[in-house]
Amino acid sequence: MKLFRWLLLSVALCSAVAWGVIETYEFSSPALEARYKALSQELRCPKCQNQNIADSNAPISRDLRAIVHEKLETGATDSEIIDFLVDRYGEFVRYRPGLDRNTLWLWSAPLILLLMAMAVVLLQIRRDRASAMSPVQEARAEALRQKFQDEGSQ
Amino acid sequence: MLLKRFLPLVAFAALVLLLVRGLALDPTALPSARVGQPLPEFDLQVLGGEYRRSAGQWHGKPALLNVWATWCFSCRVEHPYLLDLAESGVTIYGLNYKDDPAKALTWLEELGNPYAETVVDIDGDFGFDLGVYGAPETYVIDAAGTVQYRHVGVVDERVWTEQLAPFFGGGS
């Protein structure tokens, strides 16, 4: 029981530290807060490249969060905020990049793969059909099967 | 039929080529979104001076814009090379990024000043407009004031010769 209490305490302390890294913002409405959460999940930290700005405690992420907060409170739309950041940091800051020359393959790859898979399946079906037996062959095969079965049971 | 037998091998070889090429890429290389655009507007205090500077006043010849700060360890590493570059006649402007101007002045007095002029960006607002995400960063600005290139990290002899010097007519 004592051990459990210690565990609980240490967990509580750890989480306090983890939360202490990221500042909190006051929002004038819950809707803005929800948009802030969504945006900060979707924006990528330019410095620590595999983190979004919500998870990162790099100085640049702190700046970006401050900008997002400020822009939201002054009534900017999500796409205005994203455009503002893309102007400065490039498409790189978006985890869901827009469609352009560089990302064309990225966006079309799932469709291309799906079409390729469908083509393979269709070819396979056609081949199976082509190698299917005619009714006459079918009857002969059945007769042979019958014959061997009879022989086997004797 | 021969083709069919070797198809998996060909596909495998193609994949290997693709992946090997991927290994050679630098995932941290991040072209600046400002390349090809004019240097963003700014109006900042000049370090150690009683006057301000704006973007247009730097036009006229190609120059480097070096983003530095006293809290930046790598900046200390690249500083001697910047002094060499300045010595050889390259114009370098400084952007003192999110720093204490007093500390910055002391730094320049102690280590030497490679900068034709340093502007003070205490809040990092100009840095933000420029797309700076850390220090050191070095931008090539051409005579018309257009951003031509950005190098993230320390500038040394190799970076200068391979990446920056071509913008200055091939050599220093």
Coordinates of C-alpha atoms in Angstrom, one line a residue:
Chain A
M1 CA 0.0 0.0 0.0
K2 CA 2.9 2.3 0.9
L3 CA 4.6 1.4 -2.4
F4 CA 1.4 2.2 -4.3
R5 CA 1.2 5.6 -2.6
W6 CA 4.8 6.3 -3.6
L7 CA 4.1 5.3 -7.1
L8 CA 1.1 7.6 -7.3
L9 CA 3.1 10.5 -5.9
S10 CA 5.9 10.1 -8.4
V11 CA 3.5 9.8 -11.3
A12 CA 1.8 13.0 -10.1
L13 CA 5.1 14.8 -9.8
C14 CA 6.2 13.6 -13.3
S15 CA 3.1 14.9 -14.9
A16 CA 3.4 18.2 -13.1
V17 CA 6.9 18.6 -14.7
A18 CA 5.6 17.5 -18.2
W19 CA 2.9 20.1 -18.1
G20 CA 5.1 22.8 -16.8
V21 CA 7.0 23.0 -20.1
I22 CA 4.1 24.3 -22.1
E23 CA 2.4 27.6 -21.2
T24 CA -1.3 27.9 -21.1
Y25 CA -3.4 30.5 -22.8
E26 CA -6.7 32.0 -21.8
F27 CA -9.2 32.0 -24.6
S28 CA -12.3 34.2 -24.8
S29 CA -14.4 31.3 -26.0
P30 CA -14.2 27.4 -25.8
A31 CA -14.6 27.4 -29.6
L32 CA -11.3 29.4 -30.0
E33 CA -9.6 27.0 -27.6
A34 CA -10.7 24.0 -29.6
R35 CA -9.4 25.6 -32.8
Y36 CA -6.1 26.4 -31.0
K37 CA -5.8 22.8 -30.0
A38 CA -6.5 21.6 -33.6
L39 CA -4.1 24.1 -35.2
S40 CA -1.3 23.5 -32.8
Q41 CA -1.6 19.7 -33.4
E42 CA -1.5 20.2 -37.1
L43 CA 1.4 22.7 -37.3
R44 CA 4.9 21.3 -37.4
C45 CA 7.9 22.7 -35.5
P46 CA 10.5 23.8 -38.0
K47 CA 13.3 23.2 -35.5
C48 CA 12.4 19.8 -34.1
Q49 CA 11.1 18.3 -37.3
N50 CA 9.1 15.4 -36.0
Q51 CA 7.0 17.2 -33.4
N52 CA 4.0 19.4 -33.8
I53 CA 4.1 22.8 -32.1
A54 CA 1.8 21.6 -29.3
D55 CA 4.3 18.9 -28.2
S56 CA 7.5 20.8 -28.7
N57 CA 9.1 23.1 -26.2
A58 CA 11.6 24.6 -28.7
P59 CA 11.6 28.4 -28.5
I60 CA 10.4 28.6 -32.1
S61 CA 7.4 26.5 -31.2
R62 CA 6.6 28.7 -28.3
D63 CA 6.7 31.7 -30.7
L64 CA 4.4 29.9 -33.1
R65 CA 1.9 29.0 -30.4
A66 CA 1.9 32.7 -29.2
I67 CA 1.2 33.8 -32.8
V68 CA -1.6 31.3 -33.3
H69 CA -3.1 32.4 -30.0
E70 CA -2.9 36.0 -30.9
K71 CA -4.2 35.6 -34.4
L72 CA -7.2 33.5 -33.1
E73 CA -8.1 36.1 -30.6
T74 CA -8.0 38.9 -33.2
G75 CA -10.5 36.9 -35.3
A76 CA -8.3 35.3 -38.0
T77 CA -9.6 32.2 -39.8
D78 CA -7.7 28.9 -39.6
S79 CA -6.6 29.2 -43.2
E80 CA -5.4 32.8 -42.7
I81 CA -3.2 31.7 -39.8
I82 CA -1.8 28.7 -41.7
D83 CA -1.1 31.0 -44.8
F84 CA 0.6 33.5 -42.5
L85 CA 3.0 30.8 -41.2
V86 CA 3.5 29.1 -44.6
D87 CA 4.6 32.5 -46.0
R88 CA 7.4 32.6 -43.4
Y89 CA 8.3 28.9 -42.8
G90 CA 7.1 27.2 -46.0
E91 CA 4.8 24.3 -46.6
F92 CA 7.0 22.5 -44.2
V93 CA 5.1 23.8 -41.2
R94 CA 2.0 21.9 -42.3
Y95 CA 1.5 18.3 -41.4
R96 CA -1.2 18.2 -44.1
P97 CA 0.5 20.0 -47.0
G98 CA -1.6 21.5 -49.7
L99 CA -1.6 20.1 -53.2
D100 CA 1.3 21.6 -55.4
R101 CA 4.0 20.4 -57.7
N102 CA 6.1 18.9 -54.9
T103 CA 3.2 17.1 -53.1
L104 CA 1.4 15.9 -56.2
W105 CA 2.9 12.4 -55.8
L106 CA 2.3 12.3 -52.1
W107 CA -1.4 13.1 -52.6
S108 CA -2.0 10.9 -55.6
A109 CA 0.0 7.9 -54.4
P110 CA -2.9 6.3 -52.5
L111 CA -5.1 6.5 -55.6
I112 CA -2.4 5.2 -57.9
L113 CA -1.7 2.3 -55.5
L114 CA -5.5 1.5 -55.4
L115 CA -5.7 1.5 -59.2
M116 CA -2.7 -0.7 -59.4
A117 CA -4.1 -3.2 -56.9
M118 CA -7.5 -3.2 -58.8
A119 CA -5.6 -3.9 -62.0
V120 CA -3.8 -6.8 -60.5
V121 CA -7.1 -8.2 -59.1
L122 CA -8.8 -7.8 -62.4
L123 CA -6.0 -9.5 -64.3
Q124 CA -6.1 -12.4 -61.9
I125 CA -9.8 -12.8 -62.2
R126 CA -9.6 -12.7 -66.0
R127 CA -6.8 -15.3 -65.9
D128 CA -8.8 -17.6 -63.6
R129 CA -11.8 -17.3 -66.0
A130 CA -9.6 -18.1 -69.0
S131 CA -8.2 -21.2 -67.4
A132 CA -11.6 -22.3 -66.2
M133 CA -12.8 -25.6 -67.7
S134 CA -15.5 -25.9 -70.4
P135 CA -18.6 -27.9 -69.5
V136 CA -17.3 -30.9 -71.4
Q137 CA -13.9 -30.8 -69.5
E138 CA -15.8 -30.3 -66.3
A139 CA -17.9 -33.5 -66.9
R140 CA -14.8 -35.5 -67.7
A141 CA -13.0 -34.3 -64.6
E142 CA -16.0 -35.1 -62.5
A143 CA -16.1 -38.6 -64.0
L144 CA -12.4 -39.1 -63.3
R145 CA -12.8 -37.9 -59.7
Q146 CA -15.7 -40.3 -59.3
K147 CA -13.7 -43.1 -60.7
F148 CA -10.7 -42.6 -58.4
Q149 CA -13.0 -42.2 -55.4
D150 CA -14.7 -45.5 -56.2
E151 CA -11.3 -47.2 -56.6
G152 CA -10.1 -45.7 -53.3
S153 CA -13.1 -47.0 -51.4
Q154 CA -12.8 -50.5 -52.6
Chain B
M1 CA 9.3 -15.0 -70.0
L2 CA 12.8 -13.9 -69.2
L3 CA 11.5 -10.4 -68.4
K4 CA 8.9 -11.9 -66.1
R5 CA 11.5 -13.9 -64.2
F6 CA 13.7 -10.8 -63.6
L7 CA 10.8 -8.4 -62.8
P8 CA 11.1 -8.8 -59.0
L9 CA 14.8 -8.3 -59.2
V10 CA 14.4 -5.1 -61.3
A11 CA 11.7 -3.9 -58.9
F12 CA 14.0 -4.6 -56.0
A13 CA 16.9 -2.8 -57.6
A14 CA 14.7 0.2 -58.3
L15 CA 13.6 0.3 -54.7
V16 CA 17.2 0.0 -53.4
L17 CA 18.2 2.9 -55.7
L18 CA 15.4 5.0 -54.3
L19 CA 16.2 4.3 -50.7
V20 CA 20.0 4.8 -51.2
R21 CA 19.2 8.2 -52.7
G22 CA 17.0 8.9 -49.7
L23 CA 19.9 8.1 -47.4
A24 CA 22.0 10.8 -49.1
L25 CA 19.3 13.5 -48.6
D26 CA 19.6 15.7 -45.6
P27 CA 16.2 15.6 -43.9
T28 CA 17.0 18.8 -41.9
A29 CA 17.7 20.8 -45.1
L30 CA 14.9 23.3 -45.2
P31 CA 14.8 25.9 -48.0
S32 CA 13.6 29.2 -46.7
A33 CA 10.1 30.3 -47.8
R34 CA 11.6 33.7 -48.4
V35 CA 14.0 32.7 -51.1
G36 CA 13.2 34.7 -54.2
Q37 CA 11.3 37.3 -52.2
P38 CA 12.5 40.7 -51.0
L39 CA 13.9 40.9 -47.5
P40 CA 10.8 41.5 -45.2
E41 CA 10.3 45.0 -44.0
F42 CA 11.9 46.0 -40.7
D43 CA 12.7 49.1 -38.7
L44 CA 15.2 48.2 -36.0
Q45 CA 17.6 49.8 -33.7
V46 CA 21.3 49.4 -34.8
L47 CA 23.4 47.8 -32.2
G48 CA 25.6 50.4 -30.4
G49 CA 24.1 53.2 -32.4
E50 CA 21.4 55.8 -31.8
Y51 CA 19.8 55.3 -35.2
R52 CA 17.5 52.8 -36.9
R53 CA 17.7 50.8 -40.1
S54 CA 15.1 49.6 -42.5
A55 CA 15.3 46.9 -45.2
G56 CA 15.8 49.2 -48.2
Q57 CA 18.9 50.8 -46.7
W58 CA 21.0 47.7 -47.2
H59 CA 20.4 47.5 -50.9
G60 CA 23.2 48.0 -53.4
K61 CA 25.5 45.1 -53.2
P62 CA 25.2 41.4 -52.3
A63 CA 25.7 40.7 -48.6
L64 CA 25.3 38.1 -46.0
L65 CA 22.8 38.5 -43.2
N66 CA 23.9 36.5 -40.3
V67 CA 21.5 35.7 -37.4
W68 CA 23.3 35.4 -34.2
A69 CA 22.9 35.7 -30.4
T70 CA 25.2 35.5 -27.4
W71 CA 23.1 32.6 -26.1
C72 CA 23.9 30.6 -29.2
F73 CA 26.9 28.4 -28.8
S74 CA 27.4 27.6 -32.4
C75 CA 27.6 31.3 -33.1
R76 CA 30.8 31.5 -31.1
V77 CA 32.1 28.6 -33.2
E78 CA 31.4 30.4 -36.5
H79 CA 32.5 33.8 -35.4
P80 CA 36.2 33.6 -36.3
Y81 CA 35.3 32.5 -39.8
L82 CA 32.9 35.4 -40.2
L83 CA 35.8 37.7 -39.2
D84 CA 37.9 36.1 -41.9
L85 CA 35.1 36.6 -44.5
A86 CA 34.7 40.3 -43.5
E87 CA 38.4 40.7 -43.7
S88 CA 38.3 39.4 -47.3
G89 CA 35.8 42.0 -48.3
V90 CA 32.4 40.3 -47.9
T91 CA 29.7 42.5 -46.5
I92 CA 28.0 40.9 -43.5
Y93 CA 25.1 42.4 -41.8
G94 CA 24.2 41.0 -38.4
L95 CA 20.8 40.3 -36.9
N96 CA 21.1 40.0 -33.2
Y97 CA 18.2 37.7 -32.5
K98 CA 16.3 37.7 -29.2
D99 CA 19.3 38.8 -27.2
D100 CA 20.4 41.3 -24.6
P101 CA 22.0 44.3 -26.6
A102 CA 24.4 44.9 -23.7
K103 CA 25.7 41.4 -23.9
A104 CA 25.8 41.5 -27.6
L105 CA 28.0 44.6 -27.5
T106 CA 30.4 43.0 -25.0
W107 CA 30.6 39.9 -27.3
L108 CA 31.6 42.1 -30.3
E109 CA 34.2 44.0 -28.3
E110 CA 35.7 40.8 -27.0
L111 CA 35.6 38.6 -30.1
G112 CA 35.8 41.3 -32.8
N113 CA 33.1 42.7 -35.1
P114 CA 32.7 41.1 -38.6
Y115 CA 29.4 43.0 -39.2
A116 CA 29.1 46.1 -41.3
E117 CA 26.0 46.8 -39.1
T118 CA 24.0 44.8 -36.6
V119 CA 20.3 45.4 -36.0
V120 CA 18.7 44.4 -32.7
D121 CA 15.7 42.2 -32.8
I122 CA 14.9 41.7 -29.2
D123 CA 11.4 40.2 -29.6
G124 CA 12.4 38.2 -32.7
D125 CA 9.7 39.8 -34.8
F126 CA 11.9 40.5 -37.8
G127 CA 13.4 37.0 -37.3
F128 CA 9.9 35.6 -37.4
D129 CA 9.0 37.5 -40.6
L130 CA 12.2 36.2 -42.1
G131 CA 11.4 32.6 -41.1
V132 CA 14.3 32.2 -38.7
Y133 CA 13.9 29.2 -36.5
G134 CA 17.2 29.2 -34.6
A135 CA 20.6 30.6 -34.6
P136 CA 23.0 30.7 -36.4
E137 CA 21.3 31.2 -39.8
T138 CA 22.9 33.0 -42.7
Y139 CA 21.0 34.5 -45.6
V140 CA 22.4 35.7 -48.9
I141 CA 20.8 39.0 -49.9
D142 CA 21.5 40.2 -53.5
A143 CA 22.1 43.8 -54.6
A144 CA 18.4 44.3 -55.2
G145 CA 17.6 43.2 -51.6
T146 CA 16.2 39.8 -52.6
V147 CA 16.8 36.8 -50.4
Q148 CA 18.7 34.3 -52.5
Y149 CA 19.7 31.6 -50.1
R150 CA 19.5 30.5 -46.5
H151 CA 22.0 28.4 -44.7
V152 CA 21.1 27.0 -41.3
G153 CA 23.9 26.3 -39.0
V154 CA 27.6 27.3 -38.7
V155 CA 29.2 28.9 -41.8
D156 CA 32.7 27.6 -42.3
E157 CA 35.1 27.5 -45.2
R158 CA 33.3 24.6 -46.9
V159 CA 29.8 26.1 -46.6
W160 CA 31.2 29.4 -47.9
T161 CA 32.9 27.9 -51.0
E162 CA 30.2 25.4 -51.9
Q163 CA 27.0 27.3 -51.1
L164 CA 27.5 31.0 -50.5
A165 CA 30.4 32.1 -52.6
P166 CA 28.6 31.4 -55.9
F167 CA 26.2 34.2 -55.1
F168 CA 29.2 36.6 -54.8
G169 CA 30.5 36.0 -58.3
G170 CA 32.2 32.7 -57.5
G171 CA 34.9 33.7 -55.1
S172 CA 35.7 35.9 -52.1

